[in-house]
Short mmCIF file of C-alpha atoms and ligand atoms in Angstrom, two decimals:
data_model
loop_
_atom_site.label_atom_id
_atom_site.label_comp_id
_atom_site.label_asym_id
_atom_site.label_seq_id
_atom_site.Cartn_x
_atom_site.Cartn_y
_atom_site.Cartn_z
CA MET A 1 126.77 -5.75 124.48
CA SER A 2 129.38 -3.30 123.32
CA ASP A 3 132.18 -4.17 120.92
CA GLN A 4 134.44 -1.60 122.48
CA PRO A 5 137.60 -3.17 123.83
CA GLN A 6 137.81 -2.76 127.57
CA PRO A 7 140.82 -0.80 128.84
CA PRO A 8 143.32 -2.97 130.66
CA PRO A 9 143.27 -2.62 134.43
CA SER A 10 145.68 0.01 135.63
CA PRO A 11 148.84 -1.50 137.09
CA GLU A 12 148.56 0.40 140.41
CA ARG A 13 145.21 -1.15 141.18
CA PRO A 14 145.38 -4.91 140.77
CA ILE A 15 142.02 -6.57 140.39
CA ARG A 16 141.00 -8.23 143.60
CA PRO A 17 138.19 -10.71 143.85
CA PRO A 18 135.14 -9.02 145.38
CA ARG A 19 134.90 -9.53 149.12
CA ALA A 20 132.64 -12.44 149.92
CA GLU A 21 129.20 -11.14 150.76
CA THR A 22 127.68 -12.03 154.07
CA ARG A 23 124.77 -14.43 154.13
CA GLU A 24 122.58 -11.50 155.14
CA VAL A 25 123.50 -9.47 152.10
CA VAL A 26 122.99 -12.45 149.79
CA GLU A 27 119.53 -12.99 151.28
CA LEU A 28 118.73 -9.29 151.00
CA ARG A 29 119.67 -9.26 147.31
CA GLU A 30 117.45 -12.29 146.71
CA LEU A 31 114.63 -10.54 148.50
CA LYS A 32 115.03 -7.53 146.24
CA THR A 33 114.78 -9.71 143.15
CA ALA A 34 111.72 -11.51 144.48
CA GLN A 35 110.01 -8.32 145.69
CA PRO A 36 111.13 -5.29 143.67
CA ASP A 37 108.78 -3.09 145.72
CA LEU A 38 111.16 -3.53 148.63
CA ALA A 39 114.23 -2.44 146.61
CA SER A 40 114.82 0.84 148.38
CA ALA A 41 114.33 -0.66 151.86
CA VAL A 42 116.72 -3.48 150.92
CA ASP A 43 119.38 -1.08 149.64
CA LEU A 44 119.13 0.94 152.84
CA GLN A 45 119.51 -2.23 154.90
CA ILE A 46 122.53 -3.38 152.91
CA ALA A 47 124.22 -0.01 153.45
CA LEU A 48 123.52 -0.16 157.20
CA ALA A 49 124.66 -3.79 157.42
CA ASP A 50 127.93 -2.81 155.79
CA ILE A 51 128.65 -0.15 158.43
CA GLN A 52 127.71 -2.60 161.15
CA ARG A 53 129.90 -5.41 159.81
CA ARG A 54 132.96 -3.19 159.51
CA LEU A 55 132.52 -1.97 163.07
CA GLN A 56 131.72 -5.39 164.52
CA SER A 57 135.13 -6.76 163.67
CA ARG A 58 136.73 -3.95 165.69
CA VAL A 59 134.63 -4.17 168.84
CA PRO A 60 136.71 -5.60 171.69
CA LEU A 61 135.38 -8.22 174.05
CA PRO A 62 133.80 -6.33 176.94
CA TRP A 63 135.05 -6.81 180.43
CA ILE A 64 131.91 -7.05 182.56
CA SER A 65 132.81 -6.02 186.07
CA ALA A 66 129.49 -7.03 187.66
CA ASP A 67 129.57 -10.08 189.90
CA GLU A 68 127.23 -13.06 189.59
CA ALA A 69 125.10 -12.15 192.61
CA TRP A 70 124.43 -8.66 191.24
CA LEU A 71 123.59 -10.04 187.78
CA GLN A 72 121.11 -12.57 189.18
CA GLN A 73 119.54 -9.90 191.36
CA GLN A 74 119.12 -7.53 188.38
CA GLU A 75 117.69 -10.33 186.27
CA LYS A 76 115.09 -11.32 188.86
CA ALA A 77 114.03 -7.68 189.16
CA GLY A 78 113.73 -7.39 185.36
CA ARG A 79 116.43 -4.72 185.18
CA ALA A 80 118.94 -4.43 182.35
CA LEU A 81 122.17 -6.37 182.88
CA VAL A 82 124.36 -4.16 180.72
CA ARG A 83 125.49 -1.02 182.48
CA PHE A 84 126.78 1.81 180.36
CA GLY A 85 130.29 1.47 181.79
CA ASP A 86 130.49 -2.13 180.62
CA ILE A 87 129.92 -1.26 176.95
CA PRO A 88 133.34 -1.37 175.23
CA ILE A 89 132.91 1.84 173.25
CA GLU A 90 135.91 3.03 171.31
CA TRP A 91 134.80 6.60 170.76
CA SER A 92 136.52 7.34 167.47
CA ASP A 93 134.98 4.17 165.98
CA PHE A 94 131.63 5.05 167.49
CA ARG A 95 131.70 8.61 166.17
CA LEU A 96 132.54 7.40 162.68
CA ALA A 97 129.76 4.80 162.68
CA PHE A 98 127.35 7.35 164.13
CA ARG A 99 128.05 9.76 161.27
CA GLN A 100 128.01 7.06 158.60
CA ASN A 101 124.64 5.74 159.80
CA ALA A 102 123.21 9.27 159.79
CA ASP A 103 124.54 9.84 156.25
CA VAL A 104 123.00 6.60 154.99
CA LEU A 105 119.63 7.40 156.59
CA LEU A 106 119.70 10.84 154.98
CA ARG A 107 120.58 9.37 151.60
CA PHE A 108 117.56 7.05 151.78
CA ASP A 109 115.19 9.77 153.04
CA ALA A 110 114.91 8.08 156.42
CA LEU A 111 116.21 11.21 158.15
CA GLU A 112 115.25 14.87 157.62
CA ALA A 113 118.04 17.13 156.38
CA ALA A 114 117.71 19.46 159.39
CA ASP A 115 117.88 16.54 161.83
CA HIS A 116 120.85 15.12 159.98
CA GLN A 117 122.65 18.42 160.32
CA ALA A 118 121.97 18.63 164.05
CA ILE A 119 123.01 15.02 164.55
CA VAL A 120 126.31 15.19 162.68
CA ALA A 121 127.09 18.45 164.49
CA LEU A 122 126.94 16.47 167.76
CA ALA A 123 129.56 14.10 166.46
CA ARG A 124 131.81 16.97 165.41
CA GLU A 125 131.64 19.02 168.61
CA GLY A 126 134.54 17.69 170.64
CA ASN A 127 133.16 15.69 173.52
CA ALA A 128 129.49 16.65 173.15
CA LEU A 129 128.42 13.20 172.03
CA GLU A 130 129.74 11.05 174.90
CA PRO A 131 127.54 12.42 177.71
CA ILE A 132 124.48 12.36 175.42
CA VAL A 133 125.03 8.71 174.54
CA GLU A 134 125.51 7.82 178.19
CA GLN A 135 122.42 9.73 179.31
CA TRP A 136 120.35 8.26 176.48
CA TYR A 137 121.45 4.72 177.27
CA ASN A 138 120.71 5.15 180.97
CA ALA A 139 117.30 6.67 180.21
CA THR A 140 116.37 3.85 177.85
CA SER A 141 117.66 0.94 179.89
CA GLY A 142 115.32 1.34 182.82
CA THR A 143 117.54 3.23 185.26
CA GLY A 144 115.01 6.04 185.63
CA ALA A 145 117.43 8.64 184.23
CA LYS A 146 115.96 11.45 182.12
CA ARG A 147 116.46 11.52 178.37
CA PRO A 148 118.86 14.13 176.96
CA GLU A 149 117.07 17.37 176.08
CA GLY A 150 117.36 19.59 173.04
CA VAL A 151 118.18 16.78 170.61
CA PRO A 152 116.07 15.69 167.62
CA ALA A 153 113.74 12.73 168.22
CA SER A 154 115.30 10.94 165.27
CA LEU A 155 118.57 10.77 167.21
CA ASP A 156 117.15 7.55 168.71
CA HIS A 157 117.32 5.81 165.36
CA VAL A 158 120.95 6.78 164.76
CA LEU A 159 122.01 5.89 168.31
CA VAL A 160 120.33 2.48 168.15
CA LEU A 161 122.25 1.68 164.97
CA ALA A 162 125.60 3.05 166.12
CA LEU A 163 125.48 1.42 169.55
CA ARG A 164 124.25 -1.97 168.34
CA PRO A 165 127.61 -3.64 167.54
CA PHE A 166 129.04 -2.64 170.94
CA LEU A 167 125.92 -3.60 172.85
CA ALA A 168 125.46 -6.87 171.00
CA ARG A 169 128.90 -7.97 172.16
CA CYS A 170 127.92 -7.30 175.79
CA ALA A 171 124.66 -9.19 175.41
CA GLU A 172 126.54 -12.14 173.93
CA VAL A 173 128.91 -12.31 176.88
CA LEU A 174 126.14 -11.89 179.46
CA ARG A 175 123.87 -14.39 177.72
CA ALA A 176 126.52 -17.03 178.34
CA ARG A 177 126.98 -16.00 181.96
CA THR A 178 123.41 -15.52 183.10
CA THR A 179 120.43 -17.80 183.51
CA LEU A 180 117.12 -16.15 182.77
CA THR A 181 114.69 -17.10 185.50
CA VAL A 182 111.77 -14.71 185.11
CA SER A 183 109.62 -13.46 182.23
CA HIS A 184 111.09 -10.37 180.54
CA ASP A 185 108.84 -8.04 178.56
CA VAL A 186 111.83 -5.84 177.65
CA CYS A 187 115.35 -6.92 176.74
CA PRO A 188 116.99 -8.52 179.79
CA PHE A 189 120.35 -7.19 178.60
CA CYS A 190 119.76 -3.58 177.52
CA GLY A 191 116.16 -2.85 178.55
CA TRP A 192 114.92 -1.89 175.05
CA GLU A 193 111.60 -3.14 173.67
CA PRO A 194 111.32 -6.26 171.54
CA ASP A 195 111.00 -5.38 167.89
CA PHE A 196 110.65 -8.82 166.33
CA ALA A 197 110.31 -12.45 167.39
CA VAL A 198 111.18 -15.94 166.28
CA ILE A 199 109.30 -19.17 166.76
CA THR A 200 111.94 -21.80 167.46
CA PRO A 201 111.85 -25.34 166.04
CA ALA A 202 110.69 -26.38 169.54
CA ALA A 203 107.69 -24.03 169.03
CA GLU A 204 108.81 -21.57 171.70
CA ARG A 205 108.57 -17.89 170.95
CA HIS A 206 111.69 -15.82 171.54
CA LEU A 207 111.50 -12.05 171.52
CA ILE A 208 114.28 -10.11 169.78
CA CYS A 209 115.53 -6.80 171.12
CA GLY A 210 115.18 -3.88 168.72
CA ARG A 211 118.49 -2.45 169.91
CA CYS A 212 121.00 -5.23 170.68
CA TRP A 213 119.21 -8.07 168.81
CA ALA A 214 119.49 -10.40 171.80
CA GLN A 215 116.83 -13.12 172.00
CA TRP A 216 114.99 -14.40 175.03
CA PRO A 217 112.05 -16.75 175.55
CA PHE A 218 108.60 -15.29 176.17
CA ALA A 219 105.10 -16.81 176.36
CA SER A 220 103.75 -17.24 172.82
CA LEU A 221 100.36 -15.66 173.35
CA THR A 222 101.15 -12.91 175.83
CA CYS A 223 101.55 -9.34 174.65
CA PRO A 224 104.99 -8.08 175.75
CA PHE A 225 103.81 -4.46 175.53
CA CYS A 226 100.86 -4.62 177.96
CA LYS A 227 101.18 -8.19 179.33
CA ASN A 228 97.69 -9.10 178.14
CA ASP A 229 97.61 -12.91 178.24
CA ASP A 230 93.96 -13.44 177.33
CA ARG A 231 94.31 -15.64 174.24
CA ALA A 232 90.92 -14.50 173.00
CA ARG A 233 92.32 -10.97 172.76
CA ILE A 234 95.46 -11.83 170.80
CA THR A 235 94.95 -12.04 167.05
CA SER A 236 97.58 -14.08 165.28
CA PHE A 237 97.86 -14.56 161.53
CA ALA A 238 100.49 -16.01 159.22
CA THR A 239 101.72 -15.23 155.74
CA ARG A 240 100.53 -17.58 153.01
CA ASP A 241 103.91 -19.33 152.84
CA GLY A 242 103.87 -19.82 156.60
CA ARG A 243 107.23 -18.13 157.01
CA TYR A 244 106.09 -15.17 159.08
CA ARG A 245 103.44 -14.49 161.69
CA VAL A 246 101.90 -11.38 163.24
CA TYR A 247 100.60 -11.20 166.81
CA GLY A 248 98.19 -8.31 167.31
CA CYS A 249 97.07 -7.38 170.81
CA ASP A 250 93.41 -6.39 171.03
CA VAL A 251 93.99 -4.67 174.35
CA CYS A 252 96.82 -2.21 173.58
CA GLN A 253 96.51 -2.50 169.77
CA ARG A 254 100.23 -3.02 169.31
CA TYR A 255 101.59 -5.87 167.20
CA LEU A 256 104.73 -7.93 166.86
CA LYS A 257 106.02 -9.79 163.82
CA ALA A 258 107.75 -13.14 164.02
CA TYR A 259 109.80 -15.47 161.84
CA ASP A 260 108.43 -18.97 162.04
CA GLY A 261 111.50 -21.16 162.35
CA ARG A 262 109.63 -24.44 162.79
CA ARG A 263 109.94 -25.60 159.21
CA ALA A 264 112.24 -22.91 157.91
CA PRO A 265 115.32 -23.53 155.77
CA ARG A 266 117.46 -21.09 157.78
CA PRO A 267 117.59 -19.42 161.20
CA VAL A 268 116.04 -15.99 161.75
CA MET A 269 118.07 -13.11 160.27
CA VAL A 270 116.80 -9.90 161.80
CA ALA A 271 118.30 -7.61 159.16
CA VAL A 272 116.55 -9.61 156.43
CA ASP A 273 113.33 -10.65 158.10
CA THR A 274 112.38 -7.19 159.35
CA ILE A 275 112.56 -5.97 155.74
CA ALA A 276 110.88 -9.02 154.21
CA THR A 277 107.93 -8.40 156.52
CA LEU A 278 107.38 -4.74 155.64
CA PRO A 279 104.21 -5.72 153.74
CA LEU A 280 102.98 -7.31 156.98
CA ASP A 281 103.25 -3.96 158.74
CA ALA A 282 100.77 -2.58 156.23
CA ALA A 283 98.49 -5.59 156.77
CA ALA A 284 98.66 -5.18 160.56
CA MET A 285 97.96 -1.47 160.35
CA GLN A 286 95.02 -2.11 158.07
CA ARG A 287 93.58 -4.25 160.86
CA GLY A 288 93.92 -1.31 163.24
CA TYR A 289 97.16 -2.27 165.00
CA LYS A 290 99.96 0.17 165.55
ZN1 LIG B 301 118.75 -5.39 174.03
ZN1 LIG B 302 99.08 -5.46 174.41
#
């Protein structure tokens, strides 16, 4: 402790109480204390969550023009319900979030400097970004469109992050309007792959989209990546505290992590649980899964 008297706060900048932290950020900080090895991953996640939260409050409610018959028909066919035109993108907000996400990824060494440069250039060049985002969304939501060419592969990561708040709002609205009637191995709303899962208190497994974070029910012991449903060829193991579980598929060798919500003190928090389970990725890979 220093004996130096602290200078009084300058009159132009009154002291304001710090903004209340979101539950996610509180949990992330606790995780960092409990597992210092994860510090850098946690700090990255907090920085990304901050961009996301600021944008979320500005995303308007989407106006989904599709009628009920079309939605039910898409759902039954396993095609994404969110069309690009329904996503309420405000381009100046999007461009800012796009650049901020790229900057944060660069700062945490999650993006190469050359890729970062190419990616932020896209955001700067007038209207270059809009058609790329549209083409990328169409290509990755099962419409059969081709992916944009001549862009770095790491653009995916930045686009997923920047589009998430807009897309999540659409998924929310459509979730309330649509009944899911068939089994979906990709996100029923945006067509992206599941990236995580949660076991509900009723012991159902819900998959969680890696892009819009929507949840949907899916058979517990079926692999969503190759549809293998031979229980003998699904390896499932839990963490010692029972909080998380890994499902490894012995047919396609891919794996999926899950939060076990059956006896958990809180609901799944994707931003927290995907980081808390980073050690499980290593364990799964050690067993030969990818
Ligand atoms: Zn999705
Ligand atoms: Zn599989």
